[in-house]
Coordinates of C-alpha atoms and ligand atoms in Angstrom, one line a residue:
M309 CA -74.2 5.5 -48.4
P310 CA -73.3 9.1 -46.8
A311 CA -71.9 10.7 -50.1
H312 CA -68.9 12.7 -49.0
P313 CA -66.8 13.6 -52.3
M314 CA -63.2 12.1 -52.0
A315 CA -62.9 12.9 -55.6
A316 CA -64.6 14.2 -59.0
M317 CA -63.3 14.1 -62.6
S318 CA -64.7 16.7 -64.9
C319 CA -66.4 19.0 -62.8
Q320 CA -66.8 22.5 -61.5
P321 CA -64.2 22.9 -58.9
L322 CA -65.1 21.9 -55.3
V323 CA -62.6 23.2 -52.6
G324 CA -59.8 20.8 -51.7
V325 CA -61.5 17.7 -53.6
P326 CA -58.8 16.5 -56.3
M327 CA -60.6 16.8 -59.4
P328 CA -58.7 15.7 -62.8
A329 CA -60.1 17.0 -65.8
I330 CA -60.0 14.5 -68.7
H331 CA -60.9 15.3 -72.3
V332 CA -62.8 12.5 -73.0
P333 CA -66.1 13.4 -74.4
S334 CA -69.4 11.7 -74.3
A335 CA -69.9 9.3 -77.3
A336 CA -73.7 9.0 -76.9
A337 CA -75.6 11.3 -78.8
A338 CA -78.4 11.5 -76.2
L339 CA -76.1 12.8 -73.6
D340 CA -74.1 15.2 -75.7
S341 CA -76.3 18.2 -74.3
G342 CA -72.8 19.9 -74.0
N343 CA -72.7 19.1 -70.3
A344 CA -69.5 17.8 -68.8
T345 CA -69.9 14.2 -67.4
C346 CA -69.0 14.3 -64.0
E347 CA -67.7 11.0 -62.0
I348 CA -67.6 10.9 -58.2
W349 CA -66.3 8.4 -55.9
S350 CA -67.6 9.0 -52.4
A351 CA -67.5 7.1 -49.1
G352 CA -68.5 7.4 -45.5
G353 CA -67.0 9.7 -42.9
T354 CA -65.1 12.8 -43.2
A355 CA -62.8 12.9 -46.1
T356 CA -59.1 14.4 -45.6
Y357 CA -57.4 16.1 -48.6
G358 CA -53.7 16.9 -49.2
H359 CA -51.1 16.6 -52.0
Q360 CA -47.9 15.3 -52.4
D361 CA -45.6 15.5 -55.0
G362 CA -48.0 16.7 -57.5
V363 CA -50.4 13.7 -56.1
H364 CA -53.7 15.3 -55.1
Y365 CA -55.7 12.9 -52.9
G366 CA -58.6 12.7 -50.8
H367 CA -59.1 9.6 -48.2
S368 CA -62.0 8.3 -45.9
G369 CA -61.7 5.5 -43.7
D370 CA -60.6 2.7 -45.7
L371 CA -60.2 4.3 -49.2
L372 CA -58.2 6.9 -50.9
F373 CA -58.7 8.6 -54.3
G374 CA -55.5 10.3 -55.9
A375 CA -54.7 11.9 -59.0
I376 CA -51.7 13.6 -60.6
Q377 CA -51.7 15.7 -64.1
L378 CA -48.3 16.0 -65.3
Q379 CA -47.4 18.3 -68.6
E380 CA -44.8 16.4 -70.9
A381 CA -42.8 19.7 -71.5
Q382 CA -41.6 19.7 -67.7
F383 CA -39.7 16.5 -69.0
D384 CA -38.5 18.1 -72.2
D385 CA -35.3 19.5 -70.7
E386 CA -32.8 16.5 -71.8
P387 CA -32.2 15.8 -75.4
L388 CA -32.9 12.0 -76.0
S389 CA -29.8 10.9 -76.6
A390 CA -28.3 11.9 -72.9
A391 CA -31.5 10.9 -71.1
G392 CA -31.8 7.3 -72.9
S393 CA -35.8 7.9 -72.4
T394 CA -38.7 10.2 -74.0
P395 CA -40.3 13.1 -72.5
L396 CA -43.5 10.9 -72.0
Q397 CA -41.6 8.0 -70.7
R398 CA -39.9 10.2 -67.8
A399 CA -43.4 11.8 -67.0
A400 CA -44.9 8.2 -66.9
E401 CA -42.0 7.3 -64.4
S402 CA -42.3 10.2 -62.4
A403 CA -45.8 10.0 -62.0
Y404 CA -45.8 6.4 -61.0
R405 CA -42.9 7.2 -58.5
A406 CA -44.9 10.2 -57.2
I407 CA -48.2 8.0 -56.8
F408 CA -46.4 5.0 -54.9
S409 CA -44.5 7.4 -52.8
A410 CA -47.9 9.3 -51.7
A411 CA -49.9 6.0 -51.4
D412 CA -47.1 4.7 -48.8
R413 CA -46.7 7.9 -47.1
T414 CA -50.9 8.6 -46.5
G415 CA -50.9 4.6 -45.5
F416 CA -52.9 3.6 -48.5
P417 CA -50.4 1.2 -50.1
H418 CA -52.7 -1.4 -51.4
I419 CA -53.9 0.2 -55.2
L420 CA -56.9 -1.0 -56.1
R421 CA -57.2 0.3 -59.7
F422 CA -55.7 2.8 -61.7
W423 CA -56.8 4.9 -64.7
N424 CA -54.5 6.4 -67.5
Y425 CA -55.3 9.3 -70.0
L426 CA -52.6 10.2 -72.5
A427 CA -52.5 12.5 -75.6
D428 CA -52.0 10.9 -78.8
I429 CA -51.7 7.5 -77.6
N430 CA -51.5 5.8 -81.2
G431 CA -48.8 8.5 -82.4
S432 CA -45.2 8.1 -82.2
S433 CA -42.4 10.5 -81.5
H434 CA -38.7 9.6 -81.0
G435 CA -39.2 6.6 -83.4
I436 CA -41.5 4.4 -80.9
E437 CA -45.2 4.7 -80.5
R438 CA -46.2 7.1 -77.3
Y439 CA -48.3 3.9 -75.8
R440 CA -45.2 2.0 -75.8
Q441 CA -43.2 5.1 -74.4
F442 CA -45.9 5.2 -71.5
N443 CA -45.1 1.4 -71.0
M444 CA -41.7 1.8 -70.4
G445 CA -41.8 4.7 -68.0
R446 CA -44.8 2.9 -66.3
H447 CA -42.9 -0.2 -65.9
D448 CA -39.7 1.7 -64.5
G449 CA -41.7 3.6 -62.1
F450 CA -43.1 0.4 -60.8
V451 CA -39.7 -1.1 -60.6
H452 CA -38.0 1.9 -58.9
S453 CA -40.8 2.1 -56.4
G454 CA -39.9 -1.5 -55.5
R455 CA -43.5 -2.7 -56.8
A456 CA -43.8 -6.0 -58.6
V457 CA -44.7 -5.7 -62.5
S458 CA -46.3 -9.4 -62.7
G459 CA -48.4 -11.4 -60.8
Q460 CA -50.9 -11.0 -57.7
A461 CA -49.4 -7.2 -57.0
V462 CA -50.0 -5.5 -60.1
P463 CA -53.8 -3.5 -60.0
P464 CA -56.3 -3.6 -62.9
A465 CA -55.9 -0.6 -65.3
S466 CA -57.1 1.4 -68.1
A467 CA -55.2 3.3 -70.5
L468 CA -56.8 5.5 -73.1
G469 CA -56.1 8.5 -75.5
F470 CA -57.2 11.9 -76.2
A471 CA -56.3 14.5 -78.5
A472 CA -54.2 16.5 -76.4
G473 CA -53.5 17.6 -72.7
P474 CA -51.3 16.6 -69.7
L475 CA -50.6 13.0 -68.8
T476 CA -53.5 12.2 -66.2
I477 CA -53.4 9.3 -63.8
Y478 CA -55.8 8.6 -61.2
F479 CA -56.3 5.9 -58.7
L480 CA -58.2 4.4 -55.9
A481 CA -56.2 2.7 -52.9
G482 CA -56.8 0.8 -49.8
R483 CA -55.5 1.1 -46.3
D484 CA -56.0 -2.5 -44.8
V485 CA -58.1 -4.3 -47.6
T486 CA -57.1 -7.4 -49.1
S487 CA -57.7 -8.0 -52.8
T488 CA -57.6 -10.8 -55.1
V489 CA -56.0 -10.6 -58.7
I490 CA -57.9 -12.3 -61.3
E491 CA -56.5 -13.0 -64.9
N492 CA -58.7 -13.6 -68.1
P493 CA -58.3 -17.2 -69.0
R494 CA -59.0 -16.3 -72.5
Q495 CA -55.9 -13.9 -72.7
V496 CA -52.3 -13.7 -72.0
S497 CA -51.6 -11.7 -69.0
A498 CA -50.7 -8.2 -70.2
Y499 CA -47.6 -8.5 -68.2
A500 CA -46.7 -11.3 -70.3
Y501 CA -47.3 -9.8 -73.6
P502 CA -44.7 -10.8 -76.3
R503 CA -42.1 -8.2 -77.5
Q504 CA -43.8 -7.5 -80.6
Y505 CA -46.3 -5.3 -78.7
G506 CA -43.2 -2.9 -77.1
P507 CA -39.8 -3.3 -75.1
R508 CA -42.0 -3.4 -71.8
S509 CA -45.2 -4.8 -71.6
P510 CA -48.2 -3.2 -70.2
T511 CA -48.3 -3.0 -66.1
F512 CA -51.7 -4.2 -65.3
S513 CA -54.2 -7.3 -64.2
R514 CA -57.2 -8.2 -66.1
A515 CA -59.4 -7.6 -62.6
S516 CA -59.4 -7.7 -59.1
V517 CA -62.1 -8.4 -56.2
A518 CA -61.4 -6.3 -53.4
H519 CA -62.6 -7.7 -50.1
F520 CA -64.3 -4.9 -47.8
I521 CA -65.8 -5.6 -44.6
G522 CA -69.3 -6.6 -45.7
N523 CA -68.9 -6.3 -49.4
D524 CA -66.6 -7.5 -52.4
V525 CA -66.2 -5.1 -55.3
L526 CA -64.9 -6.0 -58.5
F527 CA -62.7 -4.0 -60.7
L528 CA -62.5 -4.9 -64.6
S529 CA -59.8 -3.3 -66.4
G530 CA -60.2 -2.1 -69.7
T531 CA -61.1 -5.2 -71.7
A532 CA -61.4 -5.1 -75.7
S533 CA -61.3 -7.8 -78.5
I534 CA -58.2 -9.8 -77.9
V535 CA -58.0 -13.4 -77.4
G536 CA -54.5 -14.8 -76.5
H537 CA -52.7 -11.7 -77.4
R538 CA -54.0 -10.8 -80.5
T539 CA -56.5 -8.3 -81.9
L540 CA -59.7 -10.0 -83.4
H541 CA -62.2 -8.9 -85.4
T542 CA -60.1 -5.9 -86.9
G543 CA -62.8 -3.4 -88.8
D544 CA -65.8 -4.8 -87.4
V545 CA -67.0 -3.1 -84.3
R546 CA -70.2 -5.3 -83.5
A547 CA -68.0 -8.5 -83.2
Q548 CA -65.3 -6.6 -81.1
V549 CA -68.1 -6.0 -78.7
R550 CA -69.2 -9.3 -78.7
E551 CA -65.6 -10.7 -78.2
T552 CA -65.0 -8.2 -75.4
M553 CA -68.5 -9.1 -73.6
A554 CA -67.2 -12.8 -74.0
N555 CA -63.7 -11.5 -72.1
I556 CA -65.8 -10.0 -69.6
A557 CA -67.9 -13.0 -68.9
A558 CA -65.0 -15.0 -68.5
M559 CA -63.7 -12.6 -65.8
V560 CA -66.9 -12.3 -64.2
G561 CA -66.8 -16.2 -63.7
E562 CA -63.5 -16.0 -62.4
A563 CA -64.6 -13.5 -60.0
N564 CA -67.4 -15.2 -58.6
R565 CA -64.8 -18.2 -57.9
V566 CA -62.8 -15.6 -55.6
A567 CA -65.6 -13.6 -54.1
R568 CA -66.2 -13.9 -50.7
Q569 CA -69.4 -12.1 -49.8
T570 CA -71.0 -11.3 -53.5
Q571 CA -71.8 -12.9 -56.7
F572 CA -71.4 -10.9 -59.8
A573 CA -73.8 -10.8 -62.6
L574 CA -73.3 -9.1 -66.0
P575 CA -76.5 -6.9 -66.0
E576 CA -75.5 -5.4 -62.8
L577 CA -72.2 -4.2 -63.6
C578 CA -71.3 -0.6 -64.2
Y579 CA -69.9 -0.4 -67.5
K580 CA -67.7 2.6 -69.0
V581 CA -67.6 2.4 -72.8
Y582 CA -64.7 3.7 -74.8
V583 CA -65.6 4.3 -78.3
R584 CA -62.6 5.2 -80.7
H585 CA -65.2 6.6 -83.5
A586 CA -68.5 8.4 -82.0
R587 CA -70.6 7.1 -85.2
D588 CA -69.9 3.5 -83.9
A589 CA -71.7 4.3 -80.5
D590 CA -75.2 3.2 -81.6
A591 CA -74.0 0.0 -83.0
I592 CA -71.9 -0.7 -79.7
H593 CA -75.1 0.2 -77.7
E594 CA -77.4 -2.0 -79.6
E595 CA -74.9 -5.1 -79.3
L596 CA -74.4 -4.2 -75.6
Q597 CA -78.3 -4.2 -75.0
R598 CA -78.8 -7.6 -77.0
C599 CA -76.2 -8.7 -74.1
L600 CA -76.6 -7.1 -71.2
G601 CA -80.5 -5.8 -71.6
K602 CA -82.3 -2.7 -71.6
S603 CA -81.5 -1.3 -67.9
A604 CA -77.6 -1.9 -68.3
R605 CA -75.9 0.7 -67.1
L606 CA -73.8 2.0 -69.8
L607 CA -71.9 5.4 -70.1
F608 CA -70.6 6.1 -73.4
L609 CA -67.2 8.0 -73.9
Q610 CA -65.2 9.0 -76.8
A611 CA -61.4 8.1 -76.9
D612 CA -58.7 6.7 -79.0
I613 CA -58.0 3.1 -77.8
C614 CA -54.2 1.8 -77.4
R615 CA -53.9 -0.8 -80.0
E616 CA -54.8 1.3 -83.8
D617 CA -56.9 -1.8 -84.5
L618 CA -59.2 -1.6 -81.4
L619 CA -62.6 0.2 -82.2
M620 CA -63.8 0.1 -78.8
E621 CA -62.8 -0.8 -74.9
I622 CA -65.1 -1.5 -71.9
E623 CA -63.9 -1.2 -68.4
A624 CA -66.5 -2.2 -65.5
S625 CA -67.0 -2.4 -61.7
A626 CA -69.3 -3.6 -59.4
G627 CA -70.3 -4.1 -55.8
H628 CA -70.8 -0.4 -54.7
P629 CA -73.9 1.8 -55.0
L630 CA -74.2 3.9 -57.9
D631 CA -76.0 7.1 -58.8
F632 CA -76.1 7.3 -62.5
A633 CA -77.7 11.1 -63.6
P634 CA -76.7 11.6 -67.2
G635 CA -76.7 15.4 -67.8
V636 CA -76.5 16.3 -64.4
Ligands
3EB777 C1 -55.4 -4.9 -73.8 O1 -55.9 -5.5 -73.3 C2 -56.2 -3.6 -74.1 O2 -51.7 -0.2 -70.7 O3 -53.0 0.0 -68.7 C3 -56.6 -2.1 -71.5 C4 -56.6 -1.9 -70.4 C5 -55.3 -2.0 -72.4 C6 -55.3 -1.6 -69.4 C7 -53.1 -0.5 -69.7 C8 -54.4 -1.2 -71.5 C9 -53.9 -1.0 -70.7 O4 -54.2 -5.0 -73.9 C10 -55.2 -2.5 -73.6

């Protein structure tokens, strides 16, 4: 594939290319040489770069990559009682409104995948957990942009925490591409979680298959040790890995029923593994190799998971080329 960068994360600046820096360090000792890990999405053709309402983007042909980073302090101007919402909630709503507006205006309305990173995701302020504040703002951002908050139109996503930094959201969007959204038969849809997980449910689907001309691309959302809507194996990181892989296997099975041009196999996926405690990375690595084989493509990152009792989470994709060059 002609490598023309649409976007890069955590790299040295390239002129014009949207590059949100995200403070999620490597969680694998072997990779942890002090170098930043860099994720680059590239596409054929010449990329066009621009920005609108704080959303920086690059697009080429059928695909757009966009990113927005917002400081919560920018939304700290009104007291909670007057606004009826917290600064993080307002930042999330504002970010999503800006994203949907930029996606529509550039002609890439079809969001294929979201990634969300926020500081102190398990912390609380204003009497409510910050992940729940984020969910309320994201939900309102979808609604006020005329986007559905359940069903086939909801894109897959991940939401992770880091120690400190701006609310950071990046996304891939398509121009004409259609995609089929997949739920996990072992899990309640996240947008239908009961109220015990917060006043507004998380707005994401479990996975999707995007049908490009000539190939299908699989996007799996952040997936954890949740069955139904409950966390399983609290305190047992190896059992959490096995349950997570059972969830991923179930979704790959669903994906293969709707894929039109490709069949996906677990060992071939590209995995991003978020580890709450870096000390668990070796145990997680061992379990994954047992399940996927020694040549599995795994990137280990240290991040907070959105439920306090989750020790790890895995996202994955397939159906696209991958150059994996640790340490470069
Ligand atoms: C879960 O299944 C675990 O809020 O966007 C995974 C992927 C999770 C995405 C999100 C949350 C999100 O509920 C957490």
